mmCIF file of N, CA and C in Angstrom:
data_model
loop_
_atom_site.group_PDB
_atom_site.id
_atom_site.type_symbol
_atom_site.label_atom_id
_atom_site.label_comp_id
_atom_site.label_asym_id
_atom_site.label_seq_id
_atom_site.Cartn_x
_atom_site.Cartn_y
_atom_site.Cartn_z
ATOM 1 N N MET A 1 5.749 6.015 4.988
ATOM 2 C CA MET A 1 6.586 5.013 5.614
ATOM 3 C C MET A 1 7.938 5.621 5.944
ATOM 4 N N LYS A 2 8.486 5.156 7.025
ATOM 5 C CA LYS A 2 9.847 5.558 7.364
ATOM 6 C C LYS A 2 10.815 4.814 6.447
ATOM 7 N N ASN A 3 11.946 5.426 6.198
ATOM 8 C CA ASN A 3 12.953 4.819 5.345
ATOM 9 C C ASN A 3 13.761 3.820 6.179
ATOM 10 N N GLU A 4 13.271 2.588 6.242
ATOM 11 C CA GLU A 4 13.944 1.530 6.992
ATOM 12 C C GLU A 4 14.304 0.392 6.038
ATOM 13 N N LYS A 5 15.371 -0.272 6.346
ATOM 14 C CA LYS A 5 15.852 -1.359 5.507
ATOM 15 C C LYS A 5 14.774 -2.422 5.295
ATOM 16 N N GLY A 6 14.430 -2.675 4.036
ATOM 17 C CA GLY A 6 13.515 -3.743 3.678
ATOM 18 C C GLY A 6 12.040 -3.451 3.848
ATOM 19 N N VAL A 7 11.663 -2.243 4.291
ATOM 20 C CA VAL A 7 10.256 -1.966 4.590
ATOM 21 C C VAL A 7 9.389 -2.008 3.330
ATOM 22 N N LEU A 8 9.877 -1.484 2.219
ATOM 23 C CA LEU A 8 9.090 -1.517 0.991
ATOM 24 C C LEU A 8 8.923 -2.955 0.505
ATOM 25 N N ALA A 9 9.964 -3.745 0.595
ATOM 26 C CA ALA A 9 9.880 -5.164 0.203
ATOM 27 C C ALA A 9 8.858 -5.897 1.071
ATOM 28 N N LYS A 10 8.818 -5.587 2.353
ATOM 29 C CA LYS A 10 7.845 -6.226 3.251
ATOM 30 C C LYS A 10 6.414 -5.833 2.868
ATOM 31 N N LEU A 11 6.212 -4.565 2.536
ATOM 32 C CA LEU A 11 4.894 -4.096 2.120
ATOM 33 C C LEU A 11 4.450 -4.803 0.842
ATOM 34 N N LEU A 12 5.336 -4.861 -0.142
ATOM 35 C CA LEU A 12 4.986 -5.491 -1.413
ATOM 36 C C LEU A 12 4.767 -6.993 -1.249
ATOM 37 N N THR A 13 5.518 -7.625 -0.372
ATOM 38 C CA THR A 13 5.326 -9.057 -0.098
ATOM 39 C C THR A 13 3.954 -9.294 0.519
ATOM 40 N N LEU A 14 3.569 -8.463 1.474
ATOM 41 C CA LEU A 14 2.250 -8.578 2.093
ATOM 42 C C LEU A 14 1.154 -8.460 1.036
ATOM 43 N N MET A 15 1.287 -7.507 0.147
ATOM 44 C CA MET A 15 0.291 -7.325 -0.909
ATOM 45 C C MET A 15 0.239 -8.557 -1.809
ATOM 46 N N SER A 16 1.387 -9.059 -2.194
ATOM 47 C CA SER A 16 1.447 -10.238 -3.063
ATOM 48 C C SER A 16 0.850 -11.465 -2.392
ATOM 49 N N GLU A 17 1.167 -11.673 -1.135
ATOM 50 C CA GLU A 17 0.655 -12.827 -0.390
ATOM 51 C C GLU A 17 -0.871 -12.790 -0.254
ATOM 52 N N ASN A 18 -1.454 -11.603 -0.366
ATOM 53 C CA ASN A 18 -2.897 -11.448 -0.257
ATOM 54 C C ASN A 18 -3.556 -11.239 -1.626
ATOM 55 N N ASP A 19 -2.849 -11.627 -2.681
ATOM 56 C CA ASP A 19 -3.375 -11.610 -4.056
ATOM 57 C C ASP A 19 -3.789 -10.234 -4.553
ATOM 58 N N LEU A 20 -3.122 -9.192 -4.090
ATOM 59 C CA LEU A 20 -3.343 -7.862 -4.644
ATOM 60 C C LEU A 20 -2.366 -7.681 -5.796
ATOM 61 N N ASP A 21 -2.886 -7.350 -6.953
ATOM 62 C CA ASP A 21 -2.089 -7.202 -8.163
ATOM 63 C C ASP A 21 -1.627 -5.754 -8.282
ATOM 64 N N LEU A 22 -0.350 -5.523 -8.089
ATOM 65 C CA LEU A 22 0.224 -4.183 -8.157
ATOM 66 C C LEU A 22 0.372 -3.774 -9.618
ATOM 67 N N SER A 23 -0.259 -2.670 -9.999
ATOM 68 C CA SER A 23 -0.151 -2.213 -11.384
ATOM 69 C C SER A 23 0.661 -0.922 -11.517
ATOM 70 N N LYS A 24 0.867 -0.199 -10.392
ATOM 71 C CA LYS A 24 1.654 1.038 -10.436
ATOM 72 C C LYS A 24 2.091 1.394 -9.024
ATOM 73 N N ILE A 25 3.303 1.944 -8.917
ATOM 74 C CA ILE A 25 3.788 2.463 -7.630
ATOM 75 C C ILE A 25 4.611 3.718 -7.894
ATOM 76 N N GLN A 26 4.400 4.723 -7.066
ATOM 77 C CA GLN A 26 5.139 5.981 -7.172
ATOM 78 C C GLN A 26 5.447 6.463 -5.765
ATOM 79 N N SER A 27 6.675 6.871 -5.525
ATOM 80 C CA SER A 27 7.038 7.386 -4.206
ATOM 81 C C SER A 27 7.292 8.885 -4.275
ATOM 82 N N VAL A 28 6.938 9.573 -3.184
ATOM 83 C CA VAL A 28 7.213 11.001 -3.056
ATOM 84 C C VAL A 28 7.659 11.269 -1.626
ATOM 85 N N PRO A 29 8.656 12.144 -1.442
ATOM 86 C CA PRO A 29 9.088 12.455 -0.075
ATOM 87 C C PRO A 29 7.998 13.217 0.679
ATOM 88 N N VAL A 30 7.912 12.960 1.982
ATOM 89 C CA VAL A 30 6.964 13.672 2.836
ATOM 90 C C VAL A 30 7.600 14.996 3.237
ATOM 91 N N ILE A 31 6.907 16.082 2.921
ATOM 92 C CA ILE A 31 7.437 17.419 3.219
ATOM 93 C C ILE A 31 7.585 17.586 4.730
ATOM 94 N N HIS A 32 8.697 18.143 5.144
ATOM 95 C CA HIS A 32 9.023 18.425 6.547
ATOM 96 C C HIS A 32 9.273 17.175 7.382
ATOM 97 N N LYS A 33 9.419 16.007 6.738
ATOM 98 C CA LYS A 33 9.759 14.771 7.451
ATOM 99 C C LYS A 33 10.886 14.077 6.676
ATOM 100 N N PRO A 34 12.118 14.480 6.949
ATOM 101 C CA PRO A 34 13.244 13.911 6.199
ATOM 102 C C PRO A 34 13.263 12.386 6.270
ATOM 103 N N TRP A 35 13.534 11.777 5.141
ATOM 104 C CA TRP A 35 13.674 10.325 4.996
ATOM 105 C C TRP A 35 12.369 9.557 5.182
ATOM 106 N N GLU A 36 11.237 10.239 5.114
ATOM 107 C CA GLU A 36 9.946 9.552 5.100
ATOM 108 C C GLU A 36 9.316 9.752 3.733
ATOM 109 N N TYR A 37 8.622 8.720 3.262
ATOM 110 C CA TYR A 37 8.063 8.735 1.926
ATOM 111 C C TYR A 37 6.607 8.296 1.932
ATOM 112 N N SER A 38 5.832 8.873 1.030
ATOM 113 C CA SER A 38 4.478 8.408 0.745
ATOM 114 C C SER A 38 4.537 7.613 -0.544
ATOM 115 N N PHE A 39 3.708 6.586 -0.614
ATOM 116 C CA PHE A 39 3.650 5.770 -1.821
ATOM 117 C C PHE A 39 2.234 5.792 -2.358
ATOM 118 N N PHE A 40 2.129 6.038 -3.649
ATOM 119 C CA PHE A 40 0.858 5.968 -4.348
ATOM 120 C C PHE A 40 0.869 4.660 -5.127
ATOM 121 N N ILE A 41 -0.091 3.807 -4.831
ATOM 122 C CA ILE A 41 -0.111 2.460 -5.394
ATOM 123 C C ILE A 41 -1.458 2.206 -6.051
ATOM 124 N N ASP A 42 -1.415 1.686 -7.273
ATOM 125 C CA ASP A 42 -2.621 1.180 -7.933
ATOM 126 C C ASP A 42 -2.581 -0.329 -7.830
ATOM 127 N N THR A 43 -3.684 -0.910 -7.397
ATOM 128 C CA THR A 43 -3.750 -2.355 -7.254
ATOM 129 C C THR A 43 -5.126 -2.850 -7.692
ATOM 130 N N VAL A 44 -5.147 -4.066 -8.186
ATOM 131 C CA VAL A 44 -6.391 -4.712 -8.590
ATOM 132 C C VAL A 44 -6.550 -5.959 -7.726
ATOM 133 N N PHE A 45 -7.788 -6.248 -7.323
ATOM 134 C CA PHE A 45 -8.017 -7.396 -6.445
ATOM 135 C C PHE A 45 -9.309 -8.081 -6.841
ATOM 136 N N GLU A 46 -9.470 -9.308 -6.382
ATOM 137 C CA GLU A 46 -10.682 -10.066 -6.675
ATOM 138 C C GLU A 46 -11.591 -10.193 -5.458
ATOM 139 N N ASN A 47 -11.019 -10.198 -4.252
ATOM 140 C CA ASN A 47 -11.804 -10.405 -3.038
ATOM 141 C C ASN A 47 -11.771 -9.126 -2.194
ATOM 142 N N HIS A 48 -12.917 -8.465 -2.092
ATOM 143 C CA HIS A 48 -12.967 -7.179 -1.382
ATOM 144 C C HIS A 48 -12.630 -7.323 0.097
ATOM 145 N N GLU A 49 -13.060 -8.395 0.732
ATOM 146 C CA GLU A 49 -12.769 -8.594 2.156
ATOM 147 C C GLU A 49 -11.268 -8.757 2.396
ATOM 148 N N VAL A 50 -10.597 -9.493 1.523
ATOM 149 C CA VAL A 50 -9.145 -9.665 1.641
ATOM 150 C C VAL A 50 -8.453 -8.321 1.418
ATOM 151 N N PHE A 51 -8.935 -7.548 0.462
ATOM 152 C CA PHE A 51 -8.382 -6.214 0.198
ATOM 153 C C PHE A 51 -8.493 -5.340 1.447
ATOM 154 N N LYS A 52 -9.694 -5.276 2.042
ATOM 155 C CA LYS A 52 -9.895 -4.442 3.218
ATOM 156 C C LYS A 52 -9.014 -4.897 4.380
ATOM 157 N N SER A 53 -8.916 -6.197 4.581
ATOM 158 C CA SER A 53 -8.076 -6.745 5.647
ATOM 159 C C SER A 53 -6.609 -6.398 5.421
ATOM 160 N N THR A 54 -6.175 -6.487 4.172
ATOM 161 C CA THR A 54 -4.789 -6.151 3.840
ATOM 162 C C THR A 54 -4.520 -4.675 4.089
ATOM 163 N N MET A 55 -5.465 -3.808 3.750
ATOM 164 C CA MET A 55 -5.295 -2.373 3.996
ATOM 165 C C MET A 55 -5.187 -2.098 5.497
ATOM 166 N N GLU A 56 -5.954 -2.825 6.305
ATOM 167 C CA GLU A 56 -5.865 -2.675 7.757
ATOM 168 C C GLU A 56 -4.497 -3.120 8.263
ATOM 169 N N ASP A 57 -3.976 -4.220 7.726
ATOM 170 C CA ASP A 57 -2.633 -4.690 8.103
ATOM 171 C C ASP A 57 -1.577 -3.678 7.717
ATOM 172 N N ILE A 58 -1.720 -3.099 6.536
ATOM 173 C CA ILE A 58 -0.751 -2.094 6.082
ATOM 174 C C ILE A 58 -0.797 -0.881 7.000
ATOM 175 N N GLN A 59 -1.995 -0.417 7.333
ATOM 176 C CA GLN A 59 -2.138 0.740 8.232
ATOM 177 C C GLN A 59 -1.476 0.454 9.583
ATOM 178 N N LYS A 60 -1.694 -0.739 10.097
ATOM 179 C CA LYS A 60 -1.156 -1.114 11.412
ATOM 180 C C LYS A 60 0.369 -1.232 11.396
ATOM 181 N N ASN A 61 0.927 -1.772 10.330
ATOM 182 C CA ASN A 61 2.352 -2.103 10.306
ATOM 183 C C ASN A 61 3.245 -1.120 9.547
ATOM 184 N N PHE A 62 2.646 -0.296 8.670
ATOM 185 C CA PHE A 62 3.482 0.548 7.818
ATOM 186 C C PHE A 62 3.150 2.030 7.893
ATOM 187 N N GLY A 63 1.963 2.386 8.320
ATOM 188 C CA GLY A 63 1.603 3.795 8.411
ATOM 189 C C GLY A 63 0.246 4.085 7.791
ATOM 190 N N GLU A 64 -0.061 5.348 7.718
ATOM 191 C CA GLU A 64 -1.373 5.813 7.263
ATOM 192 C C GLU A 64 -1.697 5.322 5.850
ATOM 193 N N VAL A 65 -2.958 4.953 5.658
ATOM 194 C CA VAL A 65 -3.453 4.523 4.352
ATOM 195 C C VAL A 65 -4.620 5.424 3.965
ATOM 196 N N LYS A 66 -4.565 5.954 2.756
ATOM 197 C CA LYS A 66 -5.685 6.705 2.192
ATOM 198 C C LYS A 66 -6.066 5.999 0.901
ATOM 199 N N ILE A 67 -7.335 5.679 0.767
ATOM 200 C CA ILE A 67 -7.815 4.995 -0.434
ATOM 201 C C ILE A 67 -8.549 6.008 -1.295
ATOM 202 N N PHE A 68 -8.066 6.181 -2.530
ATOM 203 C CA PHE A 68 -8.666 7.140 -3.455
ATOM 204 C C PHE A 68 -9.677 6.470 -4.388
ATOM 205 N N GLY A 69 -9.651 5.154 -4.448
ATOM 206 C CA GLY A 69 -10.580 4.412 -5.293
ATOM 207 C C GLY A 69 -10.342 2.934 -5.131
ATOM 208 N N GLU A 70 -11.358 2.134 -5.437
ATOM 209 C CA GLU A 70 -11.236 0.679 -5.337
ATOM 210 C C GLU A 70 -11.657 0.073 -6.662
ATOM 211 N N TYR A 71 -10.870 -0.895 -7.136
ATOM 212 C CA TYR A 71 -11.104 -1.499 -8.437
ATOM 213 C C TYR A 71 -11.105 -3.015 -8.283
ATOM 214 N N ILE A 72 -12.250 -3.640 -8.513
ATOM 215 C CA ILE A 72 -12.364 -5.083 -8.388
ATOM 216 C C ILE A 72 -12.163 -5.711 -9.751
ATOM 217 N N SER A 73 -11.294 -6.704 -9.812
ATOM 218 C CA SER A 73 -11.020 -7.415 -11.064
ATOM 219 C C SER A 73 -12.229 -8.267 -11.435
ATOM 220 N N ARG A 74 -12.597 -8.251 -12.675
ATOM 221 C CA ARG A 74 -13.733 -9.044 -13.171
ATOM 222 C C ARG A 74 -13.240 -10.016 -14.248
ATOM 223 N N LYS A 75 -12.318 -10.898 -13.868
ATOM 224 C CA LYS A 75 -11.711 -11.828 -14.823
ATOM 225 C C LYS A 75 -12.714 -12.786 -15.389
#
């Protein structure tokens, strides 16, 4: 993501509004791209379709998304 005012808050709000439970977040600067950051996020969800739709929204509005694993909550 580019370092823009409020962009991280908008991303986290989108996740919250779609019932994704954020359990961890870590940011790292993107090498050779000053003021751009990658975020590693662990999230738990109950509805896989909502999760996939949210990831598509994030990709469209915030930048590239890479999924390293998916974890469905079994409450």
